[in-house]
Amino acid sequence: MKTTTLIEVHSDLGLQMIKARVVERSLPFVEKSDGLIIHLPLGQIHACGENGGLRLTLHASDHMKLHLLQEAVDHRLDEAAVALDRRWSLTKLGLVPPNLTFAIVESCERVRPSYYRVRLSGASLERFSRDGLHFRLLFPSENHIGQWPVISESGRVEWPGGISEWHRPVYTTRSVNLEKGTLDFDVFAHEGGRVTEW
């Protein structure tokens, strides 16, 4: 799978910036006559000059990895304030992002005085047994309860009210039971904590 965007930045300057970042982070890359190919765990980034701008093409083995790779690239470009209005070719307009998983809270048990163990169940939780230990819970502001982030016309994620309106704490997966389709994680209980109140 792939998606691409053309960024309005001088190609030589853009390639220099990307190469400097890649070398700084010791990422594997191949320099070609028309640009760079960067190899990452999620997939590849091909950066090359085109029509006076910089063409970025992302390749990944599946839709979720491609989305995560695009989010990582978007984050870096946003930090550098580069082409904030960019558009990606692959769009799933109005759909929730592929890395957003809905689950049901099956149980919540106090396992220590300050810790609760939460058990979730759902059809797509098995991916957490292979794609990483960490995940975020999403809590919208009161103005956006019942709304979820969706893919916009630009191919980027649109957060109702803006991403800063959302509480997105990171948690570590404690265990995943593939047979039962459950995931357990622990929550530290403290007064005034949004997740504790939830």
Coordinates of N, CA and C in Angstrom, one line a residue:
M1 N 0.8 -1.2 0.0 CA 0.0 0.0 0.0 C 0.9 1.2 0.0
K2 N 0.4 2.3 -0.6 CA 1.1 3.6 -0.5 C 0.2 4.8 -0.5
T3 N 0.8 5.9 -0.1 CA 0.2 7.2 -0.2 C 1.3 8.2 -0.4
T4 N 0.9 9.3 -1.0 CA 1.9 10.3 -1.4 C 1.4 11.7 -1.2
T5 N 2.4 12.7 -1.1 CA 2.0 14.1 -1.0 C 3.1 14.9 -1.6
L6 N 2.8 16.0 -2.2 CA 3.8 16.9 -2.8 C 3.8 18.2 -1.9
I7 N 5.0 18.4 -1.4 CA 5.2 19.5 -0.4 C 5.9 20.7 -1.1
E8 N 5.3 21.9 -0.9 CA 5.8 23.1 -1.5 C 7.0 23.6 -0.7
V9 N 8.2 22.9 -0.9 CA 9.4 23.4 -0.3 C 10.5 23.0 -1.3
H10 N 11.5 23.9 -1.4 CA 12.6 23.6 -2.4 C 13.1 22.2 -2.2
S11 N 13.2 21.4 -3.3 CA 13.5 20.0 -3.2 C 14.9 19.8 -2.5
D12 N 15.9 20.6 -2.9 CA 17.3 20.4 -2.4 C 17.3 20.7 -0.9
L13 N 16.6 21.7 -0.5 CA 16.5 22.1 1.0 C 15.8 21.0 1.7
G14 N 14.6 20.5 1.2 CA 13.9 19.5 1.8 C 14.7 18.2 2.0
L15 N 15.4 17.8 0.9 CA 16.2 16.6 1.0 C 17.3 16.7 2.0
Q16 N 17.9 17.9 2.1 CA 19.0 18.1 3.1 C 18.5 18.0 4.5
M17 N 17.3 18.6 4.7 CA 16.7 18.5 6.0 C 16.4 17.1 6.4
I18 N 15.8 16.3 5.5 CA 15.4 14.9 5.8 C 16.7 14.1 6.0
K19 N 17.7 14.3 5.2 CA 18.9 13.5 5.3 C 19.6 13.8 6.7
A20 N 19.6 15.1 7.1 CA 20.2 15.4 8.4 C 19.5 14.7 9.5
R21 N 18.1 14.7 9.4 CA 17.4 14.0 10.5 C 17.6 12.5 10.5
V22 N 17.7 11.9 9.3 CA 17.9 10.5 9.2 C 19.3 10.1 9.8
V23 N 20.3 10.9 9.4 CA 21.7 10.6 9.9 C 21.7 10.8 11.4
E24 N 21.1 11.9 11.9 CA 21.1 12.2 13.3 C 20.5 11.0 14.1
R25 N 19.5 10.4 13.6 CA 18.8 9.3 14.3 C 19.3 7.9 13.9
S26 N 20.4 7.9 13.1 CA 21.0 6.6 12.6 C 20.0 5.6 12.0
L27 N 19.1 6.2 11.1 CA 18.1 5.4 10.4 C 18.7 4.9 9.1
P28 N 18.4 3.6 8.7 CA 19.0 3.1 7.5 C 18.3 3.8 6.3
F29 N 19.2 4.2 5.3 CA 18.6 4.9 4.1 C 19.5 4.6 2.9
V30 N 19.0 4.8 1.7 CA 19.7 4.6 0.5 C 19.6 6.0 -0.3
E31 N 20.7 6.5 -0.7 CA 20.7 7.8 -1.4 C 20.7 7.4 -2.9
K32 N 19.7 7.9 -3.7 CA 19.6 7.7 -5.1 C 19.8 9.0 -5.8
S33 N 19.9 8.9 -7.2 CA 20.1 10.1 -8.0 C 18.9 11.1 -7.8
D34 N 17.7 10.5 -7.6 CA 16.5 11.4 -7.5 C 16.1 11.7 -6.0
G35 N 16.8 11.2 -5.1 CA 16.4 11.5 -3.7 C 16.9 10.4 -2.7
L36 N 16.0 10.1 -1.7 CA 16.4 9.2 -0.6 C 15.3 8.1 -0.5
I37 N 15.7 6.9 0.0 CA 14.7 5.9 0.4 C 15.1 5.6 1.8
I38 N 14.2 5.8 2.8 CA 14.4 5.6 4.2 C 13.7 4.3 4.6
H39 N 14.4 3.4 5.3 CA 13.8 2.1 5.7 C 13.5 2.2 7.2
L40 N 12.2 2.0 7.5 CA 11.7 2.1 8.9 C 11.0 0.8 9.2
P41 N 10.8 0.5 10.5 CA 10.0 -0.7 10.9 C 8.6 -0.8 10.3
L42 N 8.0 0.4 10.1 CA 6.6 0.4 9.6 C 6.6 0.3 8.1
G43 N 7.6 0.7 7.4 CA 7.7 0.7 6.0 C 8.8 1.6 5.4
Q44 N 8.6 2.2 4.2 CA 9.6 3.0 3.6 C 9.1 4.4 3.3
I45 N 10.0 5.3 3.3 CA 9.7 6.7 2.8 C 10.6 7.0 1.6
H46 N 10.0 7.4 0.5 CA 10.8 7.8 -0.7 C 10.6 9.3 -0.8
A47 N 11.7 10.0 -0.7 CA 11.7 11.5 -0.9 C 12.4 11.9 -2.1
C48 N 11.8 12.6 -3.0 CA 12.5 13.1 -4.2 C 11.9 14.4 -4.7
G49 N 12.7 15.1 -5.5 CA 12.3 16.3 -6.1 C 11.3 16.2 -7.2
E50 N 10.3 17.1 -7.2 CA 9.3 17.0 -8.3 C 8.7 18.4 -8.5
N51 N 8.7 18.9 -9.7 CA 8.1 20.2 -10.1 C 8.5 21.3 -9.1
G52 N 9.8 21.3 -8.7 CA 10.3 22.4 -7.8 C 9.9 22.1 -6.3
G53 N 9.2 21.1 -6.1 CA 8.8 20.8 -4.7 C 9.4 19.4 -4.2
L54 N 8.9 18.9 -3.1 CA 9.4 17.7 -2.6 C 8.3 16.7 -2.5
R55 N 8.4 15.5 -3.2 CA 7.4 14.5 -3.2 C 7.8 13.4 -2.2
L56 N 6.9 13.2 -1.2 CA 7.0 12.1 -0.3 C 6.1 11.0 -0.6
T57 N 6.6 9.8 -0.7 CA 5.7 8.6 -1.0 C 6.0 7.6 0.1
L58 N 5.0 7.2 0.8 CA 5.1 6.2 1.9 C 4.6 4.8 1.4
H59 N 5.4 3.8 1.8 CA 5.0 2.4 1.4 C 4.9 1.6 2.7
A60 N 3.9 0.8 2.8 CA 3.8 -0.1 4.0 C 3.0 -1.4 3.6
S61 N 3.1 -2.4 4.4 CA 2.5 -3.7 4.0 C 1.0 -3.8 4.3
D62 N 0.5 -2.9 5.1 CA -0.9 -2.9 5.4 C -1.4 -1.5 5.7
H63 N -2.7 -1.3 5.8 CA -3.3 0.0 5.9 C -3.0 0.6 7.3
M64 N -2.9 -0.2 8.4 CA -2.6 0.3 9.7 C -1.2 0.8 9.8
K65 N -0.2 0.0 9.2 CA 1.2 0.5 9.3 C 1.4 1.7 8.4
L66 N 0.7 1.8 7.3 CA 0.8 3.0 6.4 C 0.2 4.2 7.2
H67 N -0.9 4.0 7.9 CA -1.5 5.1 8.6 C -0.5 5.6 9.7
L68 N 0.1 4.7 10.5 CA 1.0 5.0 11.5 C 2.3 5.7 11.0
L69 N 2.7 5.2 9.8 CA 3.9 5.9 9.2 C 3.5 7.3 8.8
Q70 N 2.4 7.5 8.2 CA 1.9 8.8 7.8 C 1.8 9.7 9.0
E71 N 1.2 9.2 10.1 CA 1.1 10.0 11.3 C 2.5 10.5 11.8
A72 N 3.5 9.6 11.8 CA 4.8 9.9 12.2 C 5.4 11.0 11.3
V73 N 5.3 10.9 10.0 CA 5.8 11.9 9.1 C 5.0 13.2 9.3
D74 N 3.7 13.2 9.4 CA 2.9 14.4 9.7 C 3.4 15.1 11.0
H75 N 3.7 14.3 12.0 CA 4.1 14.9 13.3 C 5.4 15.7 13.1
R76 N 6.4 15.1 12.4 CA 7.6 15.7 12.1 C 7.5 17.0 11.3
L77 N 6.7 16.9 10.2 CA 6.4 18.1 9.4 C 5.7 19.2 10.1
D78 N 4.7 18.8 11.0 CA 4.0 19.8 11.8 C 5.0 20.5 12.7
E79 N 5.9 19.7 13.3 CA 6.8 20.3 14.3 C 7.7 21.4 13.6
A80 N 8.0 21.1 12.3 CA 8.9 22.0 11.5 C 8.1 23.0 10.8
A81 N 6.7 23.0 11.0 CA 5.8 24.0 10.3 C 6.0 24.0 8.8
V82 N 6.1 22.8 8.2 CA 6.3 22.6 6.8 C 5.0 22.2 6.2
A83 N 4.5 23.0 5.2 CA 3.3 22.6 4.4 C 2.2 22.1 5.3
L84 N 1.7 22.9 6.2 CA 0.7 22.5 7.1 C -0.6 22.2 6.4
D85 N -0.8 22.6 5.2 CA -2.1 22.3 4.5 C -1.9 21.1 3.5
R86 N -0.9 20.3 3.7 CA -0.6 19.2 2.8 C -1.7 18.2 2.7
R87 N -1.8 17.5 1.6 CA -2.9 16.5 1.4 C -2.2 15.2 0.9
W88 N -2.7 14.1 1.4 CA -2.2 12.8 1.1 C -3.1 12.2 0.1
S89 N -2.6 11.3 -0.8 CA -3.4 10.8 -1.9 C -4.4 9.7 -1.4
L90 N -4.0 8.9 -0.4 CA -4.9 7.9 0.1 C -5.8 8.5 1.2
T91 N -7.1 8.5 0.9 CA -8.0 9.0 1.9 C -9.2 8.0 2.1
K92 N -9.6 8.0 3.3 CA -10.8 7.2 3.7 C -11.8 8.1 4.3
L93 N -12.3 9.1 3.6 CA -13.1 10.2 4.1 C -14.2 9.7 5.0
G94 N -14.2 10.3 6.2 CA -15.3 10.1 7.2 C -15.1 8.8 8.0
L95 N -14.1 7.9 7.7 CA -13.9 6.7 8.5 C -13.0 7.0 9.7
V96 N -13.1 6.2 10.7 CA -12.2 6.4 11.8 C -10.9 5.9 11.4
P97 N -9.8 6.4 12.0 CA -8.4 5.9 11.7 C -8.3 4.4 11.9
P98 N -7.5 3.7 11.1 CA -7.4 2.3 11.3 C -6.7 1.8 12.6
N99 N -6.1 2.7 13.3 CA -5.5 2.4 14.6 C -6.4 2.7 15.7
L100 N -7.6 3.1 15.5 CA -8.6 3.3 16.5 C -9.4 2.0 16.7
T101 N -9.4 1.5 17.9 CA -10.1 0.2 18.2 C -11.1 0.5 19.3
F102 N -12.3 0.0 19.0 CA -13.4 0.1 20.0 C -13.5 -1.2 20.8
A103 N -13.7 -1.1 22.1 CA -13.8 -2.3 23.0 C -14.8 -2.0 24.1
I104 N -15.2 -3.1 24.7 CA -16.1 -3.1 25.8 C -15.4 -3.3 27.1
V105 N -15.7 -2.5 28.2 CA -15.2 -2.8 29.5 C -15.9 -4.0 30.1
E106 N -15.2 -5.1 30.3 CA -15.8 -6.3 30.8 C -15.8 -6.3 32.3
S107 N -14.7 -5.8 32.9 CA -14.6 -5.8 34.4 C -13.5 -4.8 34.8
C108 N -13.7 -4.4 36.1 CA -12.7 -3.4 36.7 C -12.6 -3.9 38.1
E109 N -11.4 -4.4 38.5 CA -11.1 -5.0 39.8 C -10.0 -4.3 40.5
R110 N -10.2 -4.0 41.8 CA -9.1 -3.4 42.6 C -8.1 -4.5 42.9
V111 N -6.9 -4.4 42.4 CA -5.9 -5.4 42.7 C -4.9 -5.0 43.8
R112 N -4.8 -3.7 44.0 CA -4.0 -3.2 45.1 C -4.7 -1.9 45.6
P113 N -4.3 -1.4 46.7 CA -5.0 -0.2 47.2 C -5.0 1.0 46.2
S114 N -4.0 1.1 45.4 CA -3.9 2.2 44.5 C -4.0 1.8 43.0
Y115 N -4.3 0.5 42.7 CA -4.4 0.1 41.3 C -5.7 -0.7 41.0
Y116 N -6.2 -0.4 39.9 CA -7.3 -1.2 39.3 C -6.9 -2.0 38.1
R117 N -7.4 -3.2 37.9 CA -7.1 -3.9 36.7 C -8.4 -3.9 35.9
V118 N -8.3 -3.3 34.6 CA -9.4 -3.2 33.7 C -9.3 -4.3 32.7
R119 N -10.4 -4.9 32.4 CA -10.4 -6.0 31.3 C -11.3 -5.5 30.2
L120 N -10.8 -5.4 29.0 CA -11.5 -5.0 27.8 C -11.8 -6.3 27.0
S121 N -12.9 -6.3 26.2 CA -13.1 -7.3 25.2 C -13.5 -6.7 23.9
G122 N -13.1 -7.4 22.8 CA -13.4 -6.9 21.5 C -12.8 -7.7 20.4
A123 N -13.4 -7.6 19.2 CA -13.0 -8.5 18.1 C -11.6 -8.2 17.6
S124 N -11.1 -6.9 17.7 CA -9.8 -6.5 17.1 C -8.7 -6.3 18.1
L125 N -8.9 -6.8 19.3 CA -7.9 -6.6 20.4 C -6.6 -7.5 20.2
E126 N -6.7 -8.5 19.3 CA -5.6 -9.4 19.1 C -4.4 -8.7 18.6
R127 N -4.6 -7.6 17.9 CA -3.5 -6.9 17.3 C -2.5 -6.4 18.4
F128 N -3.0 -6.2 19.6 CA -2.2 -5.7 20.7 C -1.2 -6.7 21.2
S129 N -1.4 -8.0 20.8 CA -0.5 -9.0 21.2 C 0.8 -9.1 20.3
R130 N 0.7 -8.3 19.1 CA 1.8 -8.4 18.2 C 2.3 -7.0 17.8
D131 N 1.5 -6.0 17.9 CA 1.9 -4.7 17.4 C 2.4 -3.7 18.4
G132 N 2.8 -4.1 19.6 CA 3.3 -3.2 20.6 C 2.6 -3.3 21.9
L133 N 3.2 -2.9 23.0 CA 2.7 -3.0 24.3 C 1.9 -1.8 24.8
H134 N 2.0 -0.7 24.1 CA 1.4 0.5 24.6 C 0.2 1.0 23.7
F135 N -0.8 1.6 24.4 CA -1.9 2.1 23.7 C -2.4 3.4 24.4
R136 N -3.3 4.1 23.8 CA -3.9 5.3 24.4 C -5.4 5.1 24.6
L137 N -5.9 5.6 25.7 CA -7.4 5.7 25.9 C -7.7 7.1 25.4
L138 N -8.9 7.2 24.8 CA -9.3 8.5 24.3 C -10.5 9.1 25.1
F139 N -10.4 10.3 25.6 CA -11.4 10.9 26.3 C -11.7 12.3 25.7
P140 N -12.9 12.5 25.0 CA -13.1 13.8 24.4 C -13.5 14.8 25.5
S141 N -13.5 16.1 25.1 CA -14.0 17.1 26.0 C -15.5 17.0 26.1
E142 N -16.1 17.6 27.1 CA -17.6 17.5 27.2 C -18.4 17.9 26.0
N143 N -17.8 18.8 25.2 CA -18.4 19.3 24.0 C -18.5 18.3 22.9
H144 N -17.6 17.3 23.0 CA -17.5 16.3 21.9 C -17.7 14.9 22.3
I145 N -18.5 14.7 23.4 CA -18.8 13.3 23.8 C -19.6 12.6 22.7
G146 N -19.2 11.4 22.4 CA -19.9 10.6 21.4 C -19.3 10.8 20.0
Q147 N -18.4 11.7 19.8 CA -17.7 12.0 18.6 C -16.3 11.4 18.6
W148 N -15.8 11.0 17.4 CA -14.5 10.3 17.3 C -13.7 10.9 16.2
P149 N -12.4 10.8 16.3 CA -11.6 11.3 15.1 C -11.9 10.6 13.9
V150 N -11.8 11.3 12.7 CA -12.1 10.7 11.4 C -11.0 11.1 10.4
I151 N -11.0 10.4 9.3 CA -10.1 10.8 8.2 C -10.7 11.9 7.4
S152 N -10.0 13.0 7.2 CA -10.5 14.1 6.5 C -10.2 14.0 5.0
E153 N -10.6 15.0 4.2 CA -10.3 15.0 2.8 C -8.9 15.1 2.5
S154 N -8.1 15.6 3.4 CA -6.6 15.7 3.2 C -5.9 14.4 3.4
G155 N -6.7 13.4 4.0 CA -6.0 12.1 4.3 C -5.5 12.1 5.7
R156 N -5.6 13.3 6.4 CA -5.1 13.4 7.8 C -6.2 13.2 8.8
V157 N -5.9 12.9 10.0 CA -6.9 12.7 11.0 C -7.4 14.0 11.5
E158 N -8.8 14.1 11.6 CA -9.4 15.3 12.1 C -10.0 15.0 13.4
W159 N -9.6 15.7 14.5 CA -10.1 15.5 15.8 C -11.1 16.5 16.1
P160 N -12.3 16.1 16.5 CA -13.4 17.1 16.9 C -12.9 18.0 18.0
G161 N -12.9 19.3 17.7 CA -12.5 20.3 18.6 C -11.0 20.5 18.6
G162 N -10.2 19.7 17.9 CA -8.8 19.8 17.8 C -8.2 18.8 18.8
I163 N -7.0 18.3 18.5 CA -6.4 17.2 19.3 C -6.1 17.6 20.8
S164 N -5.9 18.9 21.0 CA -5.6 19.4 22.3 C -6.8 19.3 23.2
E165 N -8.0 19.2 22.7 CA -9.3 19.0 23.5 C -9.4 17.6 24.0
W166 N -8.5 16.7 23.6 CA -8.7 15.3 24.0 C -7.6 14.9 25.1
H167 N -8.1 14.1 26.1 CA -7.2 13.5 27.0 C -6.9 12.1 26.5
R168 N -5.5 11.9 26.3 CA -5.1 10.7 25.6 C -4.0 10.0 26.4
P169 N -4.3 9.5 27.6 CA -3.2 8.9 28.4 C -2.7 7.5 27.8
V170 N -1.4 7.3 28.0 CA -0.8 6.0 27.5 C -0.9 5.0 28.6
Y171 N -1.2 3.7 28.2 CA -1.2 2.6 29.1 C -0.4 1.4 28.5
T172 N 0.0 0.6 29.4 CA 0.8 -0.6 29.0 C -0.1 -1.8 29.0
T173 N -0.1 -2.6 28.0 CA -0.9 -3.9 28.0 C -0.3 -4.8 29.0
R174 N -1.1 -5.3 29.9 CA -0.6 -6.3 30.9 C -0.7 -7.7 30.3
S175 N -1.8 -8.1 29.7 CA -1.9 -9.4 29.0 C -3.0 -9.3 28.0
V176 N -2.9 -10.2 27.0 CA -3.9 -10.4 26.0 C -4.3 -11.9 25.9
N177 N -5.6 -12.2 26.0 CA -6.0 -13.5 25.9 C -6.7 -13.7 24.5
L178 N -6.0 -14.4 23.6 CA -6.4 -14.5 22.2 C -7.7 -15.3 22.1
E179 N -7.8 -16.3 22.9 CA -9.0 -17.2 22.9 C -10.2 -16.5 23.3
K180 N -10.1 -15.7 24.4 CA -11.3 -15.0 24.9 C -11.5 -13.6 24.2
G181 N -10.4 -13.1 23.5 CA -10.5 -11.8 22.9 C -10.5 -10.7 24.0
T182 N -9.7 -10.8 25.0 CA -9.6 -9.8 26.1 C -8.2 -9.2 26.2
L183 N -8.2 -8.0 26.8 CA -7.0 -7.3 27.1 C -7.1 -6.8 28.5
D184 N -6.0 -6.9 29.3 CA -6.0 -6.4 30.6 C -4.9 -5.3 30.7
F185 N -5.2 -4.2 31.5 CA -4.3 -3.2 31.8 C -4.6 -2.7 33.1
D186 N -3.6 -2.1 33.8 CA -3.7 -1.5 35.1 C -3.8 0.0 35.1
V187 N -4.6 0.5 36.0 CA -4.8 2.0 36.2 C -4.4 2.4 37.6
F188 N -3.5 3.4 37.7 CA -3.2 3.9 39.0 C -4.3 4.9 39.4
A189 N -4.9 4.6 40.6 CA -6.0 5.4 41.0 C -5.5 6.6 41.9
H190 N -5.8 7.8 41.5 CA -5.5 9.0 42.3 C -6.6 10.0 42.2
E191 N -6.7 10.8 43.2 CA -7.8 11.7 43.3 C -7.7 12.8 42.2
G192 N -8.8 13.0 41.5 CA -8.9 14.0 40.5 C -8.4 13.5 39.1
G193 N -8.0 12.2 39.0 CA -7.5 11.7 37.8 C -8.7 11.4 36.9
R194 N -8.6 11.8 35.6 CA -9.7 11.6 34.7 C -10.1 10.2 34.5
V195 N -9.0 9.3 34.4 CA -9.3 7.9 34.2 C -9.8 7.3 35.4
T196 N -9.3 7.7 36.6 CA -9.9 7.2 37.9 C -11.4 7.5 38.0
E197 N -11.8 8.7 37.6 CA -13.2 9.1 37.7 C -14.0 8.3 36.7
W198 N -13.4 8.0 35.5 CA -14.1 7.2 34.5 C -14.3 5.8 35.0

